[in-house]
Each structure stands twice: as structure tokens, then as C-alpha cells.
Short mmCIF file of C-alpha atoms in Angstrom, two decimals:
data_model
loop_
_atom_site.label_atom_id
_atom_site.label_comp_id
_atom_site.label_asym_id
_atom_site.label_seq_id
_atom_site.Cartn_x
_atom_site.Cartn_y
_atom_site.Cartn_z
CA MET V 13 0.00 0.00 0.00
CA SER V 14 1.36 3.41 -0.90
CA SER V 15 2.14 5.72 2.00
CA LEU V 16 -0.05 8.33 0.28
CA GLN V 17 -3.14 6.21 0.84
CA PRO V 18 -4.97 6.46 4.17
CA ARG V 19 -4.13 3.63 6.52
CA VAL V 20 -7.07 1.29 7.10
CA ASP V 21 -6.87 -1.05 10.03
CA ALA V 22 -10.28 -0.54 11.64
CA MET V 23 -11.43 -3.89 10.18
CA LYS V 24 -8.14 -5.69 10.73
CA PRO V 25 -8.37 -8.54 13.26
CA ARG V 26 -6.18 -8.11 16.33
CA GLN V 27 -4.70 -11.58 15.81
CA ALA V 28 -4.05 -13.41 12.56
CA GLY V 29 -6.75 -16.00 11.91
CA PRO V 30 -6.28 -19.47 10.46
CA THR V 31 -7.61 -18.36 7.07
CA ARG V 32 -5.42 -16.14 4.92
CA THR V 33 -7.14 -12.87 4.10
CA ALA V 34 -6.17 -9.97 1.90
CA PRO V 35 -4.86 -6.96 3.79
CA ALA V 36 -7.49 -4.36 4.59
CA ARG V 37 -7.45 -1.43 2.19
CA PRO V 38 -9.62 1.68 1.77
CA PRO V 39 -12.42 1.60 -0.80
CA ASP V 40 -11.30 3.09 -4.11
CA GLN V 41 -13.39 6.23 -3.81
CA PHE V 42 -12.63 6.94 -0.12
CA PRO V 43 -12.69 9.68 1.12
CA THR V 44 -13.60 12.36 -1.42
CA GLN V 45 -15.49 10.61 -4.23
CA GLY V 46 -18.85 8.96 -4.69
CA ARG V 47 -20.91 8.24 -1.61
CA TYR V 48 -17.84 8.48 0.64
CA ARG V 49 -17.79 12.26 0.25
CA SER V 50 -21.15 12.69 1.99
CA TYR V 51 -20.28 9.90 4.46
CA VAL V 52 -17.13 11.72 5.55
CA ALA V 53 -18.91 15.10 5.59
CA PHE V 54 -21.69 13.60 7.74
CA GLY V 55 -19.19 12.26 10.27
CA SER V 56 -17.19 15.48 10.24
CA CYS V 57 -20.29 17.45 11.25
CA GLY V 58 -19.64 15.93 14.68
CA ILE V 59 -17.25 18.83 15.21
CA PHE V 60 -20.21 21.25 14.93
CA LEU V 61 -22.23 19.25 17.47
CA LEU V 62 -19.29 19.16 19.88
CA LEU V 63 -18.33 22.84 19.58
CA SER V 64 -21.92 24.10 19.55
CA GLY V 65 -22.69 22.05 22.67
CA LEU V 66 -19.73 23.77 24.35
CA LEU V 67 -21.00 27.18 23.19
CA VAL V 68 -24.45 26.49 24.67
CA LEU V 69 -22.61 25.57 27.88
CA ARG V 70 -20.75 28.88 27.74
CA ALA V 71 -24.03 30.77 27.22
CA VAL V 72 -25.82 29.05 30.11
CA TRP V 73 -22.76 29.47 32.33
CA ALA V 74 -22.74 33.21 31.52
CA LEU V 75 -26.42 33.43 32.46
CA GLY V 76 -25.52 31.91 35.83
CA GLN V 77 -22.75 34.44 36.39
CA GLY V 78 -24.86 37.53 35.89
CA PRO V 79 -25.67 40.38 33.49
CA ALA V 80 -22.03 41.43 32.95
CA ALA V 81 -20.99 37.93 31.84
CA TRP V 82 -24.03 37.73 29.53
CA GLU V 83 -23.17 41.11 27.97
CA ARG V 84 -19.59 39.92 27.48
CA LEU V 85 -20.82 36.76 25.74
CA GLN V 86 -23.02 38.74 23.37
CA HIS V 87 -20.11 41.04 22.62
CA ASP V 88 -17.85 38.04 21.92
CA PHE V 89 -20.46 36.44 19.65
CA ALA V 90 -20.39 39.58 17.47
CA HIS V 91 -16.75 38.87 16.57
CA PRO V 92 -16.41 37.88 12.88
CA ALA V 93 -14.79 34.55 13.80
CA TYR V 94 -17.84 33.56 15.85
CA LEU V 95 -20.20 34.76 13.12
CA VAL V 96 -18.39 32.72 10.47
CA TYR V 97 -18.37 29.69 12.75
CA HIS V 98 -22.09 30.05 13.46
CA VAL V 99 -22.94 30.28 9.74
CA LEU V 100 -20.90 27.14 9.03
CA ALA V 101 -22.34 25.34 12.07
CA LEU V 102 -25.91 26.25 11.14
CA VAL V 103 -25.51 24.96 7.57
CA GLY V 104 -23.62 21.88 8.78
CA ILE V 105 -26.04 20.90 11.53
CA VAL V 106 -29.17 21.45 9.42
CA TRP V 107 -27.70 19.34 6.58
CA PHE V 108 -26.51 16.72 9.08
CA THR V 109 -29.93 16.52 10.75
CA LEU V 110 -31.92 16.25 7.54
CA ARG V 111 -29.54 13.54 6.26
CA PHE V 112 -29.83 11.69 9.58
CA PHE V 113 -33.62 11.79 9.30
CA ARG V 114 -33.41 10.54 5.70
CA LEU V 115 -31.22 7.60 6.78
CA PHE V 116 -33.21 6.85 9.94
CA PRO V 117 -35.98 4.66 8.39
CA LYS V 118 -33.33 2.38 6.84
CA THR V 119 -31.96 1.61 10.30
CA GLN V 120 -35.26 0.45 11.76
CA PRO V 121 -36.03 -3.27 12.26
CA PRO V 122 -39.25 -4.97 11.00
CA ARG V 123 -40.70 -4.84 14.53
CA ILE V 124 -40.16 -2.10 17.11
CA GLY V 125 -40.99 -3.72 20.43
CA PRO V 126 -44.49 -5.23 20.15
CA LEU V 127 -45.41 -3.04 17.16
CA ARG V 128 -44.89 -3.52 13.46
CA ARG V 129 -42.50 -1.06 11.87
CA PRO V 130 -44.37 1.97 10.47
CA PRO V 131 -43.88 2.78 6.76
CA ASP V 132 -40.92 4.98 5.73
CA ALA V 133 -43.27 7.89 5.01
CA PHE V 134 -44.29 7.96 8.67
CA PHE V 135 -40.69 8.41 9.80
CA ARG V 136 -40.05 11.07 7.17
CA VAL V 137 -43.12 13.11 8.11
CA ALA V 138 -42.65 12.67 11.88
CA LEU V 139 -38.94 13.49 11.99
CA ASN V 140 -38.93 16.34 9.48
CA GLY V 141 -42.15 17.69 10.98
CA ALA V 142 -40.58 17.61 14.46
CA PHE V 143 -37.55 19.44 13.10
CA VAL V 144 -39.67 22.23 11.63
CA VAL V 145 -41.99 22.56 14.64
CA VAL V 146 -39.24 22.46 17.32
CA THR V 147 -36.89 24.78 15.43
CA LEU V 148 -39.64 27.27 14.62
CA GLY V 149 -41.01 27.14 18.17
CA LEU V 150 -37.59 27.73 19.74
CA VAL V 151 -36.78 30.53 17.32
CA LEU V 152 -40.07 32.26 18.18
CA VAL V 153 -39.43 31.86 21.93
CA LEU V 154 -35.84 33.13 21.73
CA TRP V 155 -36.88 35.95 19.37
CA GLY V 156 -39.40 37.15 21.94
CA VAL V 157 -42.47 36.49 19.78
CA LEU V 158 -43.70 33.74 22.14
CA PRO V 159 -43.45 34.26 25.92
CA MET W 7 -14.33 0.98 26.74
CA LEU W 8 -16.06 -1.98 25.08
CA LYS W 9 -18.39 -2.41 28.09
CA LEU W 10 -19.42 1.25 27.85
CA GLU W 11 -20.17 0.97 24.13
CA PRO W 12 -23.98 0.43 24.51
CA VAL W 13 -24.26 3.44 26.84
CA ILE W 14 -22.19 5.57 24.47
CA TRP W 15 -24.37 4.48 21.53
CA VAL W 16 -27.54 5.57 23.36
CA LEU W 17 -25.97 8.95 24.15
CA PHE W 18 -24.71 9.17 20.56
CA GLY W 19 -28.15 8.56 19.04
CA ALA W 20 -29.83 10.93 21.47
CA GLY W 21 -27.10 13.49 20.77
CA MET W 22 -27.78 13.44 17.01
CA LEU W 23 -31.53 13.79 17.54
CA VAL W 24 -31.46 16.41 20.30
CA GLY W 25 -28.57 18.34 18.76
CA GLY W 26 -30.35 18.43 15.41
CA LEU W 27 -33.58 19.65 16.97
CA LEU W 28 -32.26 22.21 19.49
CA LEU W 29 -29.01 23.64 18.18
CA PRO W 30 -30.15 25.29 14.91
CA ALA W 31 -32.51 27.66 16.75
CA PHE W 32 -29.83 28.58 19.32
CA ILE W 33 -27.24 29.21 16.62
CA LEU W 34 -29.66 31.17 14.44
CA VAL W 35 -30.96 33.50 17.17
CA VAL W 36 -28.21 33.72 19.83
CA GLY W 37 -25.23 33.10 17.55
CA LEU W 38 -26.25 35.05 14.44
CA ALA W 39 -29.42 37.19 14.58
CA GLY W 40 -28.63 38.62 18.05
CA PRO W 41 -25.09 39.77 17.29
CA LEU W 42 -26.24 41.16 13.91
CA GLY W 43 -28.88 43.27 15.66
CA LEU W 44 -31.85 41.54 14.02
CA VAL W 45 -33.49 40.46 17.28
CA PRO W 46 -35.39 42.98 19.45
CA ALA W 47 -33.05 44.12 22.24
CA ASP W 48 -35.32 42.99 25.07
CA ALA W 49 -35.68 39.46 23.61
CA LEU W 50 -32.08 38.57 24.44
CA ALA W 51 -31.95 40.69 27.61
CA PHE W 52 -30.35 38.99 30.58
CA GLU W 53 -33.47 39.08 32.79
CA ARG W 54 -35.70 37.51 30.14
CA LEU W 55 -33.30 34.74 29.12
CA HIS W 56 -32.34 33.97 32.70
CA ALA W 57 -36.00 33.56 33.63
CA LEU W 58 -36.56 31.42 30.52
CA VAL W 59 -33.65 29.04 31.14
CA ALA W 60 -34.11 28.95 34.95
CA HIS W 61 -37.65 27.55 34.50
CA PRO W 62 -37.64 23.77 35.18
CA ILE W 63 -38.43 23.01 31.54
CA GLY W 64 -35.79 25.51 30.44
CA ARG W 65 -33.20 23.82 32.67
CA LEU W 66 -34.05 20.43 31.20
CA VAL W 67 -33.85 21.71 27.62
CA ALA W 68 -30.58 23.55 28.33
CA ALA W 69 -28.99 20.50 29.97
CA ALA W 70 -30.04 18.33 27.01
CA ALA W 71 -28.79 20.92 24.49
CA ILE W 72 -25.39 20.94 26.20
CA ALA W 73 -24.71 17.34 27.17
CA LEU W 74 -26.23 15.19 24.42
CA PRO W 75 -24.66 16.95 21.39
CA LEU W 76 -21.28 16.62 23.12
CA TRP W 77 -21.66 12.84 23.17
CA GLY W 78 -23.04 12.72 19.62
CA GLY W 79 -20.19 14.87 18.35
CA ALA W 80 -17.51 12.99 20.27
CA HIS W 81 -18.69 9.62 18.95
CA HIS W 82 -18.92 10.86 15.36
CA LEU W 83 -15.45 12.40 15.50
CA ARG W 84 -14.00 9.25 17.02
CA HIS W 85 -15.28 7.19 14.11
CA VAL W 86 -14.09 9.70 11.51
CA TRP W 87 -10.70 9.46 13.22
CA ILE W 88 -10.78 5.67 13.01
CA ASP W 89 -11.68 5.87 9.31
CA PHE W 90 -8.68 8.08 8.60
CA GLY W 91 -6.17 7.14 11.24
CA GLY W 92 -6.95 3.58 12.14
CA LEU W 93 -7.37 1.87 15.46
CA ARG W 94 -3.76 2.37 16.50
CA THR W 95 -4.41 5.84 17.91
CA ASP W 96 -7.98 5.16 19.01
CA GLY W 97 -6.66 4.07 22.40
CA TRP W 98 -6.14 7.69 23.39
CA VAL W 99 -8.28 9.63 20.88
CA GLY W 100 -11.52 7.88 21.85
CA PRO W 101 -11.09 8.39 25.61
CA LEU W 102 -9.99 11.99 25.01
CA LEU W 103 -13.15 12.81 23.04
CA TYR W 104 -15.40 11.05 25.55
CA ALA W 105 -13.59 12.86 28.37
CA VAL W 106 -14.46 16.20 26.72
CA ALA W 107 -18.09 15.04 26.49
CA LEU W 108 -18.10 13.85 30.11
CA VAL W 109 -16.49 16.98 31.56
CA GLY W 110 -18.73 19.19 29.39
CA SER W 111 -21.81 17.26 30.56
CA VAL W 112 -20.83 17.67 34.23
CA PHE W 113 -20.26 21.41 33.74
CA GLY W 114 -23.53 21.61 31.80
CA ILE W 115 -25.46 20.10 34.70
CA LEU W 116 -23.62 22.43 37.10
CA ALA W 117 -24.47 25.39 34.87
CA VAL W 118 -28.21 24.68 34.89
CA VAL W 119 -28.24 23.88 38.63
CA ARG W 120 -26.57 27.16 39.61
CA LEU W 121 -28.94 29.36 37.57
#
């Protein structure tokens, strides 16, 4: 394997088995072509979840510290670096969420507990509907339109 | 780590769902519209937001919006790392990412308790 190729050992057994197997190698199109591009982008959106979770923590922590800390946070969020990050995070998380909801029905078994699996359309409507309702509701609350 | 895998998977799935539902609104209003001056000044005033988040439901939502996306993000990044870097470095990268999620979750719970 060329040193330019990514190393793939995630599927490599820890000990050699009795049957000879070909060495693990990355799929031909990994990581930037074909379906691997969106697969890698989907996984990479984890950085937005992680950093945005920490930013919510910072906001709630500032609320606990008092008005001066909250003012300081709002001032910091007006910095261009934060604005650029928030634009990227918003696009990334919305795309990530809608892709997750699109993939979700494929991950469901024929039976969920005692119930038969609902049709794919049910999952699509329920998940995307929840996304629209929750996002819109929270935006209206934070915007001051709803109490 | 293997014994914790089912717990981490639950937190991971919940993190994707909760993060996807709660974070866009926070980013849009608090991260973008507020700093750009598009939101009415009193909407993001300290007194209003403190009262909103200090409500029991607000505390629950805030704790979920902090802790669960941390676990979802950490697990995703760990697997992207494995895809690119292999298992050789997963011995420290995985625990490091989960440690960030764990410490962030503890501070998140502290943050909502002390409101």
C-alpha cells in the first residue's frame, strides 16, 4: 500500500486467523469521491455538534454568572470569527440533521418492540415535521415572539 | 471501553436527535441574529433569558442541548478518526473525546443547577 493512501486497520483482526485474508485497504473512492464524500462530511459534522454544545454551555454558564458575563458573551459572539463559525455550524447541523432523518428509516427493524415497523413515510413526516416545529417554536421563543 | 459501548451508543443517538432539533434555533438566534442586531433588544436581555432558562423546563432543555450533542459529536469524530487514522491511535483519541463530552456534561449540569 502506498504511504499516500490512508491507513485502514479498523477492520483488521487483532490476531491473525487461520484463514489467509487480503490486507485491509480503503475503498477506491474513499474519502472524497462517490458516496464516501457525503459519508465523511456527515461524520465530520460531529465537530459542529461538539463545539456548539460547548458554546451552549458557555451561554448558560454566563447566564448563571450575571448580566455582565451575559453582555460579554453577546459582545464576543459579534466577533467575525464567531459569526463565520455560526454560519458554518448552522448549515452543517441542518444538513446533518436532515440527512440523519433521511437515513433513519433504513436503520429500523421490522418490529419495534411489540409493534410492526411503520412505513418509511411515517418516519419522514414525523422526523422532518418535528424538526420544523421544534426549530420554529424555539426561534419564536428566543426571538421574543412567544413568551 | 467496550463495556461502555452500549451506553455511548444511546448517548450518541440521542445526541444526534437532540442536537439536530435544538441547536439550529440557538445558533440562528443567539449566535447570528442577536449579534447582527436583528433580534429585538429585550428578547435577548439577561433578565428575560435567565428567567426562561431557569424555568424547570428551560433547565431540562438547556442540559439536554449541552450534554447530548457533546456525546453525539464525540462519537462521530471518534469514528471519523478511526476511518482516517486507524485503530492504532484510538486508544487515546476515543477516551480523550469522551472525556471532553463527560467533563462538558458535568459542567452543563452544574451550569443549569446554579442558575
